[in-house]
PDB file of C-alpha atoms in Angstrom:
ATOM      1  CA  TYR N   6    -193.046 -76.864 215.900  1.00 91.00           C
ATOM      2  CA  LEU N   7    -189.630 -75.686 217.293  1.00 87.00           C
ATOM      3  CA  PHE N   8    -189.183 -79.267 218.755  1.00 88.00           C
ATOM      4  CA  ALA N   9    -190.203 -80.753 215.473  1.00 93.00           C
ATOM      5  CA  ARG N  10    -187.881 -78.538 213.386  1.00 92.00           C
ATOM      6  CA  GLU N  11    -184.944 -80.019 215.306  1.00 91.00           C
ATOM      7  CA  ARG N  12    -185.937 -83.500 214.047  1.00 93.00           C
ATOM      8  CA  VAL N  13    -187.041 -83.109 210.462  1.00 96.00           C
ATOM      9  CA  SER N  14    -185.144 -82.103 207.386  1.00 96.00           C
ATOM     10  CA  GLY N  15    -185.394 -82.149 203.646  1.00 97.00           C
ATOM     11  CA  ARG N  16    -188.959 -82.317 202.118  1.00 97.00           C
ATOM     12  CA  VAL N  17    -191.326 -81.902 204.980  1.00 98.00           C
ATOM     13  CA  LEU N  18    -195.148 -82.421 205.068  1.00 98.00           C
ATOM     14  CA  ASP N  19    -197.160 -80.338 207.714  1.00 98.00           C
ATOM     15  CA  VAL N  20    -200.493 -82.135 208.240  1.00 97.00           C
ATOM     16  CA  ALA N  21    -203.360 -79.809 209.320  1.00 96.00           C
ATOM     17  CA  CYS N  22    -201.126 -76.816 209.036  1.00 97.00           C
ATOM     18  CA  GLY N  23    -203.874 -74.244 209.843  1.00 95.00           C
ATOM     19  CA  VAL N  24    -202.875 -70.775 209.119  1.00 95.00           C
ATOM     20  CA  GLY N  25    -199.363 -71.878 208.370  1.00 96.00           C
ATOM     21  CA  TYR N  26    -197.175 -70.404 211.128  1.00 93.00           C
ATOM     22  CA  GLY N  27    -195.778 -73.868 211.920  1.00 94.00           C
ATOM     23  CA  SER N  28    -194.978 -74.527 208.290  1.00 97.00           C
ATOM     24  CA  PHE N  29    -193.174 -71.280 208.176  1.00 95.00           C
ATOM     25  CA  ILE N  30    -191.031 -72.321 211.202  1.00 93.00           C
ATOM     26  CA  LEU N  31    -190.436 -75.699 209.726  1.00 95.00           C
ATOM     27  CA  GLY N  32    -189.206 -73.932 206.497  1.00 94.00           C
ATOM     28  CA  ALA N  33    -186.274 -72.092 208.143  1.00 88.00           C
ATOM     29  CA  GLY N  34    -183.226 -73.065 206.398  1.00 88.00           C
ATOM     30  CA  ASP N  35    -183.178 -75.521 203.407  1.00 91.00           C
ATOM     31  CA  ASN N  36    -186.245 -77.539 204.164  1.00 96.00           C
ATOM     32  CA  VAL N  37    -189.021 -77.648 201.509  1.00 97.00           C
ATOM     33  CA  VAL N  38    -192.340 -77.681 203.308  1.00 98.00           C
ATOM     34  CA  VAL N  39    -195.804 -78.391 202.090  1.00 97.00           C
ATOM     35  CA  GLY N  40    -198.739 -77.515 204.441  1.00 98.00           C
ATOM     36  CA  VAL N  41    -202.019 -79.172 204.039  1.00 97.00           C
ATOM     37  CA  ASP N  42    -205.377 -78.249 205.491  1.00 97.00           C
ATOM     38  CA  VAL N  43    -209.134 -78.654 204.637  1.00 95.00           C
ATOM     39  CA  SER N  44    -209.913 -74.998 205.752  1.00 96.00           C
ATOM     40  CA  ALA N  45    -210.044 -72.595 202.741  1.00 97.00           C
ATOM     41  CA  GLU N  46    -209.931 -69.643 205.159  1.00 97.00           C
ATOM     42  CA  ALA N  47    -206.868 -71.064 206.900  1.00 97.00           C
ATOM     43  CA  ILE N  48    -204.984 -71.764 203.742  1.00 97.00           C
ATOM     44  CA  ALA N  49    -205.821 -68.305 202.352  1.00 97.00           C
ATOM     45  CA  GLU N  50    -204.337 -66.770 205.516  1.00 96.00           C
ATOM     46  CA  ALA N  51    -201.352 -69.129 205.380  1.00 96.00           C
ATOM     47  CA  ARG N  52    -200.470 -68.170 201.715  1.00 97.00           C
ATOM     48  CA  ASP N  53    -200.923 -64.474 202.551  1.00 95.00           C
ATOM     49  CA  GLN N  54    -199.053 -64.296 205.884  1.00 94.00           C
ATOM     50  CA  HIS N  55    -196.634 -67.332 206.089  1.00 95.00           C
ATOM     51  CA  SER N  56    -195.300 -68.173 202.687  1.00 91.00           C
ATOM     52  CA  ARG N  57    -191.613 -68.592 201.946  1.00 93.00           C
ATOM     53  CA  PRO N  58    -190.043 -69.496 198.536  1.00 95.00           C
ATOM     54  CA  ASN N  59    -189.646 -73.059 200.033  1.00 96.00           C
ATOM     55  CA  VAL N  60    -193.022 -73.209 201.764  1.00 97.00           C
ATOM     56  CA  SER N  61    -196.281 -73.978 199.850  1.00 97.00           C
ATOM     57  CA  PHE N  62    -199.754 -74.761 200.886  1.00 97.00           C
ATOM     58  CA  HIS N  63    -202.377 -77.191 199.667  1.00 97.00           C
ATOM     59  CA  LEU N  64    -206.015 -76.930 200.214  1.00 97.00           C
ATOM     60  CA  GLY N  65    -207.716 -80.316 200.845  1.00 96.00           C
ATOM     61  CA  PRO N  66    -207.486 -83.504 202.876  1.00 93.00           C
ATOM     62  CA  LEU N  67    -204.227 -85.455 202.943  1.00 93.00           C
ATOM     63  CA  ASP N  68    -205.452 -87.985 200.371  1.00 90.00           C
ATOM     64  CA  SER N  69    -205.952 -85.240 197.935  1.00 93.00           C
ATOM     65  CA  LEU N  70    -202.200 -84.662 197.430  1.00 92.00           C
ATOM     66  CA  PRO N  71    -201.154 -85.978 193.999  1.00 87.00           C
ATOM     67  CA  VAL N  72    -200.130 -89.584 194.258  1.00 79.00           C
ATOM     68  CA  ALA N  73    -197.296 -89.002 191.859  1.00 82.00           C
ATOM     69  CA  ALA N  74    -195.760 -86.085 194.090  1.00 85.00           C
ATOM     70  CA  PRO N  75    -192.218 -86.812 195.342  1.00 92.00           C
ATOM     71  CA  LEU N  76    -192.024 -88.622 198.516  1.00 96.00           C
ATOM     72  CA  PHE N  77    -191.436 -86.680 201.850  1.00 98.00           C
ATOM     73  CA  ASP N  78    -188.340 -87.060 204.163  1.00 98.00           C
ATOM     74  CA  ALA N  79    -190.465 -86.219 207.054  1.00 98.00           C
ATOM     75  CA  ALA N  80    -193.947 -85.311 208.310  1.00 98.00           C
ATOM     76  CA  VAL N  81    -195.372 -83.327 211.179  1.00 98.00           C
ATOM     77  CA  SER N  82    -198.907 -84.022 212.555  1.00 97.00           C
ATOM     78  CA  LEU N  83    -199.490 -81.941 215.646  1.00 96.00           C
ATOM     79  CA  GLU N  84    -202.959 -82.014 217.381  1.00 92.00           C
ATOM     80  CA  THR N  85    -204.462 -83.737 214.360  1.00 95.00           C
ATOM     81  CA  ILE N  86    -205.055 -87.424 214.747  1.00 96.00           C
ATOM     82  CA  GLU N  87    -207.701 -86.883 217.479  1.00 96.00           C
ATOM     83  CA  HIS N  88    -209.842 -85.181 214.944  1.00 94.00           C
ATOM     84  CA  VAL N  89    -210.102 -87.865 212.297  1.00 94.00           C
ATOM     85  CA  PRO N  90    -212.648 -90.764 212.297  1.00 94.00           C
ATOM     86  CA  ASP N  91    -209.994 -93.457 211.690  1.00 96.00           C
ATOM     87  CA  PRO N  92    -206.512 -92.659 213.137  1.00 96.00           C
ATOM     88  CA  ARG N  93    -204.977 -95.852 211.579  1.00 96.00           C
ATOM     89  CA  ALA N  94    -206.075 -94.739 208.127  1.00 96.00           C
ATOM     90  CA  LEU N  95    -204.395 -91.351 208.549  1.00 96.00           C
ATOM     91  CA  LEU N  96    -201.117 -93.018 209.688  1.00 97.00           C
ATOM     92  CA  ARG N  97    -201.249 -95.453 206.653  1.00 96.00           C
ATOM     93  CA  ASP N  98    -201.676 -92.448 204.288  1.00 95.00           C
ATOM     94  CA  LEU N  99    -198.759 -90.582 205.923  1.00 96.00           C
ATOM     95  CA  SER N 100    -196.540 -93.751 205.706  1.00 96.00           C
ATOM     96  CA  VAL N 101    -197.425 -94.007 201.938  1.00 95.00           C
ATOM     97  CA  ARG N 102    -196.131 -90.564 201.422  1.00 96.00           C
ATOM     98  CA  LEU N 103    -192.891 -90.882 203.370  1.00 97.00           C
ATOM     99  CA  LYS N 104    -189.611 -92.336 202.167  1.00 97.00           C
ATOM    100  CA  LEU N 105    -188.328 -95.523 203.981  1.00 96.00           C
ATOM    101  CA  GLY N 106    -186.958 -94.353 207.216  1.00 95.00           C
ATOM    102  CA  GLY N 107    -188.931 -91.068 207.054  1.00 98.00           C
ATOM    103  CA  VAL N 108    -189.357 -89.253 210.286  1.00 98.00           C
ATOM    104  CA  LEU N 109    -192.899 -88.620 211.666  1.00 98.00           C
ATOM    105  CA  VAL N 110    -193.386 -86.099 214.597  1.00 98.00           C
ATOM    106  CA  ILE N 111    -196.846 -86.599 215.989  1.00 98.00           C
ATOM    107  CA  SER N 112    -198.773 -85.387 218.977  1.00 97.00           C
ATOM    108  CA  ALA N 113    -202.041 -86.610 220.620  1.00 96.00           C
ATOM    109  CA  PRO N 114    -203.998 -85.781 223.629  1.00 94.00           C
ATOM    110  CA  ASN N 115    -203.901 -88.371 226.442  1.00 94.00           C
ATOM    111  CA  VAL N 116    -207.560 -89.541 226.987  1.00 94.00           C
ATOM    112  CA  PHE N 117    -206.862 -89.914 230.759  1.00 93.00           C
ATOM    113  CA  GLN N 118    -206.431 -86.155 231.028  1.00 89.00           C
ATOM    114  CA  HIS N 119    -209.263 -85.299 228.773  1.00 90.00           C
ATOM    115  CA  THR N 120    -212.462 -87.304 228.165  1.00 91.00           C
ATOM    116  CA  ARG N 121    -211.595 -89.816 230.830  1.00 90.00           C
ATOM    117  CA  ALA N 122    -210.217 -87.312 233.332  1.00 88.00           C
ATOM    118  CA  ASN N 123    -211.819 -86.816 236.728  1.00 86.00           C
ATOM    119  CA  PRO N 124    -213.765 -84.739 236.191  1.00 89.00           C
ATOM    120  CA  PRO N 125    -214.006 -85.251 232.441  1.00 87.00           C
ATOM    121  CA  VAL N 126    -212.704 -82.493 230.090  1.00 87.00           C
ATOM    122  CA  PRO N 127    -214.416 -83.450 226.812  1.00 86.00           C
ATOM    123  CA  ASN N 128    -213.860 -81.742 223.500  1.00 88.00           C
ATOM    124  CA  ALA N 129    -216.664 -81.913 220.952  1.00 91.00           C
ATOM    125  CA  TYR N 130    -214.061 -81.799 218.164  1.00 90.00           C
ATOM    126  CA  HIS N 131    -212.139 -84.837 219.313  1.00 93.00           C
ATOM    127  CA  LEU N 132    -213.244 -88.153 217.849  1.00 93.00           C
ATOM    128  CA  ASN N 133    -210.385 -90.171 219.084  1.00 94.00           C
ATOM    129  CA  GLU N 134    -208.324 -89.561 222.108  1.00 95.00           C
ATOM    130  CA  PRO N 135    -205.775 -92.330 222.858  1.00 96.00           C
ATOM    131  CA  THR N 136    -204.208 -93.993 225.716  1.00 95.00           C
ATOM    132  CA  TYR N 137    -200.392 -94.477 225.600  1.00 97.00           C
ATOM    133  CA  ALA N 138    -200.854 -98.097 224.670  1.00 97.00           C
ATOM    134  CA  GLU N 139    -203.469 -97.239 221.909  1.00 97.00           C
ATOM    135  CA  LEU N 140    -201.250 -94.577 220.277  1.00 97.00           C
ATOM    136  CA  ASN N 141    -198.317 -97.029 220.153  1.00 98.00           C
ATOM    137  CA  GLU N 142    -200.715 -99.628 218.686  1.00 97.00           C
ATOM    138  CA  TRP N 143    -201.907 -97.120 216.004  1.00 97.00           C
ATOM    139  CA  LEU N 144    -198.231 -96.317 215.101  1.00 98.00           C
ATOM    140  CA  ALA N 145    -196.987 -99.866 215.197  1.00 97.00           C
ATOM    141  CA  GLU N 146    -198.351-100.923 211.712  1.00 96.00           C
ATOM    142  CA  CYS N 147    -196.244 -98.585 209.757  1.00 97.00           C
ATOM    143  CA  PHE N 148    -193.816 -96.892 212.276  1.00 98.00           C
ATOM    144  CA  ILE N 149    -191.243 -97.522 214.937  1.00 98.00           C
ATOM    145  CA  VAL N 150    -191.310 -95.066 217.789  1.00 97.00           C
ATOM    146  CA  VAL N 151    -187.813 -93.732 218.534  1.00 96.00           C
ATOM    147  CA  GLU N 152    -188.542 -90.859 221.059  1.00 93.00           C
ATOM    148  CA  GLU N 153    -191.453 -90.333 223.536  1.00 93.00           C
ATOM    149  CA  TRP N 154    -192.048 -87.014 225.169  1.00 91.00           C
ATOM    150  CA  GLU N 155    -194.888 -85.362 226.987  1.00 88.00           C
ATOM    151  CA  GLN N 156    -196.152 -81.856 226.727  1.00 86.00           C
ATOM    152  CA  THR N 157    -197.300 -80.739 230.130  1.00 76.00           C
ATOM    153  CA  ARG N 158    -197.750 -77.759 232.348  1.00 65.00           C
ATOM    154  CA  LEU N 159    -194.830 -77.235 234.772  1.00 56.00           C
ATOM    155  CA  LEU N 160    -194.088 -75.011 237.613  1.00 47.00           C
ATOM    156  CA  ALA N 161    -191.593 -72.350 236.724  1.00 47.00           C
ATOM    157  CA  PRO N 162    -187.952 -73.160 237.905  1.00 49.00           C
ATOM    158  CA  ARG N 163    -187.054 -69.445 238.253  1.00 50.00           C
ATOM    159  CA  HIS N 164    -186.293 -68.339 241.815  1.00 46.00           C
ATOM    160  CA  ASP N 165    -186.494 -64.533 241.076  1.00 52.00           C
ATOM    161  CA  GLU N 166    -189.913 -64.797 239.583  1.00 56.00           C
ATOM    162  CA  THR N 167    -191.096 -67.291 242.302  1.00 49.00           C
ATOM    163  CA  GLU N 168    -189.916 -64.911 244.932  1.00 48.00           C
ATOM    164  CA  ALA N 169    -191.590 -61.907 243.239  1.00 56.00           C
ATOM    165  CA  LEU N 170    -194.838 -63.831 243.040  1.00 53.00           C
ATOM    166  CA  ALA N 171    -194.603 -64.775 246.744  1.00 47.00           C
ATOM    167  CA  ARG N 172    -194.212 -61.134 247.745  1.00 50.00           C
ATOM    168  CA  ALA N 173    -197.214 -60.265 245.607  1.00 57.00           C
ATOM    169  CA  GLY N 174    -199.424 -62.658 247.577  1.00 53.00           C
ATOM    170  CA  ALA N 175    -198.586 -66.301 247.055  1.00 50.00           C
ATOM    171  CA  THR N 176    -198.718 -68.207 250.451  1.00 52.00           C
ATOM    172  CA  ILE N 177    -195.595 -69.481 252.156  1.00 50.00           C
ATOM    173  CA  GLY N 178    -197.062 -72.957 251.543  1.00 56.00           C
ATOM    174  CA  GLN N 179    -197.229 -72.423 247.758  1.00 55.00           C
ATOM    175  CA  PHE N 180    -193.715 -70.927 247.864  1.00 51.00           C
ATOM    176  CA  LYS N 181    -192.060 -73.984 249.621  1.00 61.00           C
ATOM    177  CA  CYS N 182    -193.949 -76.397 247.362  1.00 66.00           C
ATOM    178  CA  ILE N 183    -192.557 -74.615 244.244  1.00 60.00           C
ATOM    179  CA  ARG N 184    -189.016 -74.588 245.513  1.00 62.00           C
ATOM    180  CA  LEU N 185    -189.381 -78.374 246.253  1.00 70.00           C
ATOM    181  CA  LEU N 186    -190.694 -79.098 242.671  1.00 69.00           C
ATOM    182  CA  VAL N 187    -187.805 -77.056 241.240  1.00 66.00           C
ATOM    183  CA  GLY N 188    -185.313 -79.055 243.152  1.00 71.00           C
ATOM    184  CA  LEU N 189    -186.970 -82.412 241.982  1.00 76.00           C
ATOM    185  CA  GLU N 190    -186.907 -81.239 238.396  1.00 72.00           C
ATOM    186  CA  ARG N 191    -183.293 -80.490 238.508  1.00 71.00           C
ATOM    187  CA  ALA N 192    -182.556 -83.732 240.047  1.00 78.00           C
ATOM    188  CA  LEU N 193    -184.476 -85.461 237.239  1.00 76.00           C
ATOM    189  CA  ARG N 194    -182.417 -83.514 234.584  1.00 71.00           C
ATOM    190  CA  ARG N 195    -179.268 -84.742 236.338  1.00 73.00           C
ATOM    191  CA  PHE N 196    -180.485 -88.386 236.502  1.00 78.00           C
ATOM    192  CA  LEU N 197    -181.433 -88.426 232.715  1.00 76.00           C
ATOM    193  CA  ALA N 198    -178.074 -86.694 231.930  1.00 67.00           C
ATOM    194  CA  LYS N 199    -179.932 -84.624 229.339  1.00 63.00           C
ATOM    195  CA  SER N 200    -180.513 -80.960 228.755  1.00 61.00           C
ATOM    196  CA  LEU N 201    -184.133 -80.734 228.645  1.00 56.00           C
ATOM    197  CA  PRO N 202    -186.029 -77.932 226.832  1.00 55.00           C
ATOM    198  CA  PRO N 203    -186.296 -74.816 229.214  1.00 56.00           C
ATOM    199  CA  VAL N 204    -189.639 -74.183 230.753  1.00 51.00           C
ATOM    200  CA  ALA N 205    -191.595 -71.250 229.346  1.00 45.00           C
ATOM    201  CA  PRO N 206    -191.789 -68.180 231.644  1.00 44.00           C
ATOM    202  CA  VAL N 207    -194.674 -67.475 233.847  1.00 38.00           C
ATOM    203  CA  VAL N 208    -197.496 -66.026 231.769  1.00 38.00           C
ATOM    204  CA  ASN N 209    -200.369 -65.674 234.144  1.00 41.00           C
ATOM    205  CA  ARG N 210    -199.775 -64.337 237.689  1.00 41.00           C
ATOM    206  CA  THR N 211    -203.269 -65.243 238.799  1.00 39.00           C
ATOM    207  CA  ASP N 212    -202.464 -68.859 238.145  1.00 40.00           C
ATOM    208  CA  ALA N 213    -200.305 -69.117 241.249  1.00 38.00           C
ATOM    209  CA  LEU N 214    -196.964 -69.796 239.849  1.00 40.00           C
ATOM    210  CA  VAL N 215    -198.008 -72.121 236.986  1.00 42.00           C
ATOM    211  CA  ALA N 216    -195.927 -71.846 233.801  1.00 43.00           C
ATOM    212  CA  GLU N 217    -196.957 -72.441 230.215  1.00 49.00           C
ATOM    213  CA  THR N 218    -196.529 -75.804 228.427  1.00 61.00           C
ATOM    214  CA  ALA N 219    -193.131 -77.537 228.076  1.00 71.00           C
ATOM    215  CA  LEU N 220    -191.810 -80.656 226.634  1.00 79.00           C
ATOM    216  CA  ILE N 221    -190.154 -83.235 228.859  1.00 79.00           C
ATOM    217  CA  PRO N 222    -189.150 -86.899 228.265  1.00 83.00           C
ATOM    218  CA  LEU N 223    -192.173 -89.202 228.975  1.00 86.00           C
ATOM    219  CA  LEU N 224    -191.281 -91.328 231.918  1.00 83.00           C
ATOM    220  CA  PRO N 225    -193.178 -94.708 232.438  1.00 87.00           C
ATOM    221  CA  GLY N 226    -194.978 -93.464 235.521  1.00 84.00           C
ATOM    222  CA  ARG N 227    -196.262 -90.449 233.521  1.00 85.00           C
ATOM    223  CA  ARG N 228    -198.057 -92.405 230.782  1.00 91.00           C
ATOM    224  CA  ASP N 229    -201.501 -91.808 232.317  1.00 91.00           C
ATOM    225  CA  ALA N 230    -200.705 -88.299 233.745  1.00 86.00           C
ATOM    226  CA  ALA N 231    -199.184 -86.611 230.669  1.00 88.00           C
ATOM    227  CA  HIS N 232    -201.504 -84.062 229.216  1.00 89.00           C
ATOM    228  CA  THR N 233    -200.401 -84.642 225.540  1.00 93.00           C
ATOM    229  CA  PHE N 234    -198.041 -87.287 224.004  1.00 95.00           C
ATOM    230  CA  VAL N 235    -195.373 -86.180 221.593  1.00 95.00           C
ATOM    231  CA  PHE N 236    -193.673 -88.980 219.675  1.00 97.00           C
ATOM    232  CA  VAL N 237    -191.010 -89.228 217.070  1.00 97.00           C
ATOM    233  CA  ALA N 238    -191.265 -92.340 214.803  1.00 98.00           C
ATOM    234  CA  ARG N 239    -189.672 -93.803 211.738  1.00 98.00           C
ATOM    235  CA  LYS N 240    -191.301 -95.340 208.840  1.00 98.00           C
ATOM    236  CA  ARG N 241    -190.876 -99.164 208.889  1.00 95.00           C
ATOM    237  CA  SER N 242    -188.805-100.655 206.031  1.00 85.00           C
TER     238      SER N 242
END
């Protein structure tokens, strides 16, 4: 949601907002945010815990929003599209509710890292997990993709934490591998000439130097390996 907040402004729709913490984040500043979710329990908690004067919540599916409501400047749909039976229908409905050129920030799990992984990592609640090509195909009818990112687990580029973990029991082989990957990551940042989002700190020492999720640009060679796709798109004129 912090990533999305940097890319949206104005009147913003948060699809499948859950308990509303993301809508609250998107509502920082002057944005007017409407969070939508089908769970009465989640919407009740959202209204109780995450309301702002400029943030409101609607109980019901996306197509239950009033048709006559003002169009949105942007929409955020994180970890939603895999739960619906018809992804293209969801995207068409989103498009109808956006102004021309409106921004969509959307994420979806990569099927090659979930249902079609080796071994498979199925999720009973996922009805549609796309490949990179399929997600682009779904979007192409109504949107133009302008940014491609991946959400992934990275090894932490923090030498002091790495050394502390090594002293706590990590093997020398692990230690050298981490330092090598840190150097490769820094080289990638220089090659892209971009300041990428920092990697989250190590959160679980038992996971042998593995950091939490981070967002990095999606390179062509990572289209099958990315854990989750995060795309930014604009509504077609």
